[in-house]
């Protein structure tokens, strides 16, 4: 890194992705160079190789669940990422917009739709969309987005965009980019507001997602202790609410009760578990690497409970790794 | 169901899918009508509605992990599948083939490739494919398969099919169907042998997957106790090796240590855990429904350990459900 240059944080691109929104919440652009990369693997590679000081990767969505690509990199089966630790988390509320070009010839009756759909045999109690279009959608012929976003906006699409042809894009921000190239004015994308602004598109609908509480959690990864204190500063205004740690472990396959033995370490030291995930260990079929998050901090552990639990895990697990501890701001 | 007609078992199609292979292992076609359906949801719907007597759904792959569509149906957040139980499991070893049309003009030097690739900056230690092509592949211009299959045959593709254009299909058997319609003889699919036979294609490579131990586990679902004994008979020749049960549960969110409290029920009654999964509960962000498999059978429980654990879980879990118990044959 050139002396005097801003430190770099890489994130899963493209520009205007939800990951980009996450990075902007915590890493001020005055102090940091925000770098979009193509894959989650690239974020891990650049952090491990010290090309960047930090990385931001999606970890789980409150509707769709865990992001297995991130878990698989944290599993680090090849020892490629041995210096990487998790140093923080960022929550981003997912609000989808419908973006495109406004209808140049809206009809009076276009916005009188009640938002109520007719029950059918396959959908006897159709859900009502929680928001209405901001302007007429009669001209829309094509809809672009990431497959997950279609699933998250089901009620809006089946109420206001019936019969529109669906096209899958690799990301919601890519969908907005595709639509920005349309010259017919009849294409639209489900995307976020940042992408709409970036591509000069009109917002035709806001918060069109089915669920209000659609949130994605991102992890900040680094090669501890290289992360400077200044990204903590950006969060000073948010109330701290305890701390959290992440560990991974395998269990000796021949020993019955081995998984319970590791899990009971947390109970023994009165540490509250907040998540459990598992992925194939790839050592043998149907053996797993487990990921456990718990409340507590390895380096802020006045009564030694975290140390006690980790010491015991090191004795009963097959292999294990402390992946990081961080402050919670939510 | 018409009297005298064979009972029906539905599975995730199309015909010749790995699910089809799983069904054939346990449900003899002499006694059962094997029905392919379009989605995992369809299997659950048909079983719940008693249109079929049993269903077979993929549950986890030893390389790719859990099948979230199956977990989400077992979570049964809407109470749609309240009568469904898990009544058995089937293991299918995944062996991918390269299928297409033989090269009508093979050259002498075509099969002298050592299978060793040149190390590059992005791939410093390329893995060697574990099998060689059965005939020349110089004529292949297009390769069709399911995205997961491409990932599982990485070494073979990058060694023997360099520069071939990749096309994604919705399943490996669909890929074989697409290739069967090719009139140029230059398309190939990664598929299974059953699909190749069905579509009259040549086998150009066998067991082309990177890992030998790629196995998918399927679950047999039914509306207990409607499953007759005769599907057990089909497995009489396989040694029984104990039994297994599956439960799902949520934990009271306001109570710290609640997850440990449920998990410790298994340890207290000396029941060995074999898997843990979690999915979003969709009740509130970052609350989960957990799935635990353990060794033991609800209805073959001489020392009352399973009953003891389930009784205790019913007291400490937020909500919970016994999803089934079955004999193991592996």
Tab-separated table of C-alpha atoms in Angstrom, chain A residues 60-66 68 72 77 91 211 213-217 255-261 263-264 266-267 270-288 290 293 295 330, chain B residues 60-66 68 72 77 91 211 213-217 255-261 263-264 266-267 270-288 290 293 295 330:
chain	number	residue	atom	x	y	z
A	60	UNK	CA	-26.958	-14.424	6.523
A	61	UNK	CA	-30.272	-12.998	5.440
A	62	UNK	CA	-33.196	-13.015	7.825
A	63	UNK	CA	-35.441	-14.573	5.165
A	64	UNK	CA	-33.116	-16.769	3.093
A	65	UNK	CA	-30.710	-17.971	5.794
A	66	UNK	CA	-26.953	-18.492	5.762
A	68	UNK	CA	-22.778	-20.944	2.319
A	72	UNK	CA	-17.148	-22.444	3.318
A	77	UNK	CA	-10.492	-26.553	4.702
A	91	UNK	CA	-26.861	-5.109	9.481
A	211	UNK	CA	-41.760	-8.743	4.504
A	213	UNK	CA	-38.182	-7.271	8.408
A	214	UNK	CA	-35.884	-8.427	5.631
A	215	UNK	CA	-32.356	-7.834	6.917
A	216	UNK	CA	-28.943	-9.038	5.797
A	217	UNK	CA	-26.072	-9.416	8.232
A	255	UNK	CA	-16.768	-40.930	19.732
A	256	UNK	CA	-20.553	-40.946	20.408
A	257	UNK	CA	-21.826	-37.809	22.095
A	258	UNK	CA	-18.838	-35.794	20.859
A	259	UNK	CA	-21.010	-33.009	19.448
A	260	UNK	CA	-22.913	-32.705	22.746
A	261	UNK	CA	-19.590	-32.617	24.595
A	263	UNK	CA	-21.824	-27.830	22.841
A	264	UNK	CA	-22.003	-28.391	26.588
A	266	UNK	CA	-20.852	-23.195	26.336
A	267	UNK	CA	-23.521	-24.131	28.851
A	270	UNK	CA	-22.838	-19.862	30.962
A	271	UNK	CA	-22.253	-18.468	27.457
A	272	UNK	CA	-25.427	-17.835	25.465
A	273	UNK	CA	-25.426	-19.402	21.979
A	274	UNK	CA	-26.862	-17.166	19.253
A	275	UNK	CA	-26.408	-19.298	16.115
A	276	UNK	CA	-25.351	-22.753	14.949
A	277	UNK	CA	-24.460	-23.692	11.378
A	278	UNK	CA	-22.876	-26.749	9.848
A	279	UNK	CA	-21.189	-27.518	6.532
A	280	UNK	CA	-19.700	-30.730	5.149
A	281	UNK	CA	-16.185	-31.228	6.495
A	282	UNK	CA	-15.162	-32.832	3.158
A	283	UNK	CA	-12.980	-35.197	5.191
A	284	UNK	CA	-15.576	-37.961	4.897
A	285	UNK	CA	-19.232	-37.959	3.826
A	286	UNK	CA	-21.679	-36.723	6.474
A	287	UNK	CA	-19.019	-35.440	8.809
A	288	UNK	CA	-19.377	-31.740	9.475
A	290	UNK	CA	-19.821	-26.670	12.914
A	293	UNK	CA	-21.724	-17.900	17.662
A	295	UNK	CA	-22.217	-13.877	23.493
A	330	UNK	CA	-27.463	-3.342	17.560
B	60	UNK	CA	-28.181	-33.342	1.950
B	61	UNK	CA	-25.208	-33.918	-0.294
B	62	UNK	CA	-21.867	-34.872	1.218
B	63	UNK	CA	-20.103	-32.159	-0.788
B	64	UNK	CA	-22.675	-29.369	-1.108
B	65	UNK	CA	-24.461	-29.665	2.232
B	66	UNK	CA	-28.127	-29.397	3.169
B	68	UNK	CA	-32.744	-25.819	2.127
B	72	UNK	CA	-38.012	-25.238	4.753
B	77	UNK	CA	-44.086	-22.568	9.133
B	91	UNK	CA	-28.142	-42.947	0.156
B	211	UNK	CA	-14.309	-36.658	-5.274
B	213	UNK	CA	-17.128	-39.968	-1.923
B	214	UNK	CA	-19.872	-37.764	-3.343
B	215	UNK	CA	-23.105	-39.074	-1.834
B	216	UNK	CA	-26.611	-37.660	-1.575
B	217	UNK	CA	-28.946	-38.593	1.245
B	255	UNK	CA	-34.397	-16.602	27.626
B	256	UNK	CA	-30.562	-16.717	27.505
B	257	UNK	CA	-29.148	-20.208	27.261
B	258	UNK	CA	-32.412	-21.551	25.811
B	259	UNK	CA	-30.688	-23.248	22.876
B	260	UNK	CA	-28.219	-24.957	25.223
B	261	UNK	CA	-31.121	-26.059	27.410
B	263	UNK	CA	-29.479	-29.369	23.237
B	264	UNK	CA	-28.572	-30.623	26.697
B	266	UNK	CA	-30.003	-35.147	24.266
B	267	UNK	CA	-26.853	-35.359	26.364
B	270	UNK	CA	-27.333	-40.153	26.340
B	271	UNK	CA	-28.628	-39.767	22.761
B	272	UNK	CA	-25.928	-39.237	20.155
B	273	UNK	CA	-26.514	-36.215	17.874
B	274	UNK	CA	-25.713	-36.846	14.204
B	275	UNK	CA	-26.666	-33.528	12.574
B	276	UNK	CA	-27.762	-29.981	13.383
B	277	UNK	CA	-29.267	-27.540	10.905
B	278	UNK	CA	-30.957	-24.196	11.301
B	279	UNK	CA	-33.207	-22.062	9.111
B	280	UNK	CA	-34.772	-18.636	9.696
B	281	UNK	CA	-37.952	-18.995	11.779
B	282	UNK	CA	-39.495	-16.062	9.834
B	283	UNK	CA	-41.139	-15.035	13.111
B	284	UNK	CA	-38.520	-12.334	13.648
B	285	UNK	CA	-35.136	-11.664	12.027
B	286	UNK	CA	-32.314	-13.875	13.273
B	287	UNK	CA	-34.520	-16.215	15.202
B	288	UNK	CA	-34.229	-19.781	13.985
B	290	UNK	CA	-33.392	-25.852	14.503
B	293	UNK	CA	-31.024	-35.729	14.160
B	295	UNK	CA	-29.625	-41.974	17.233
B	330	UNK	CA	-26.001	-48.217	6.223
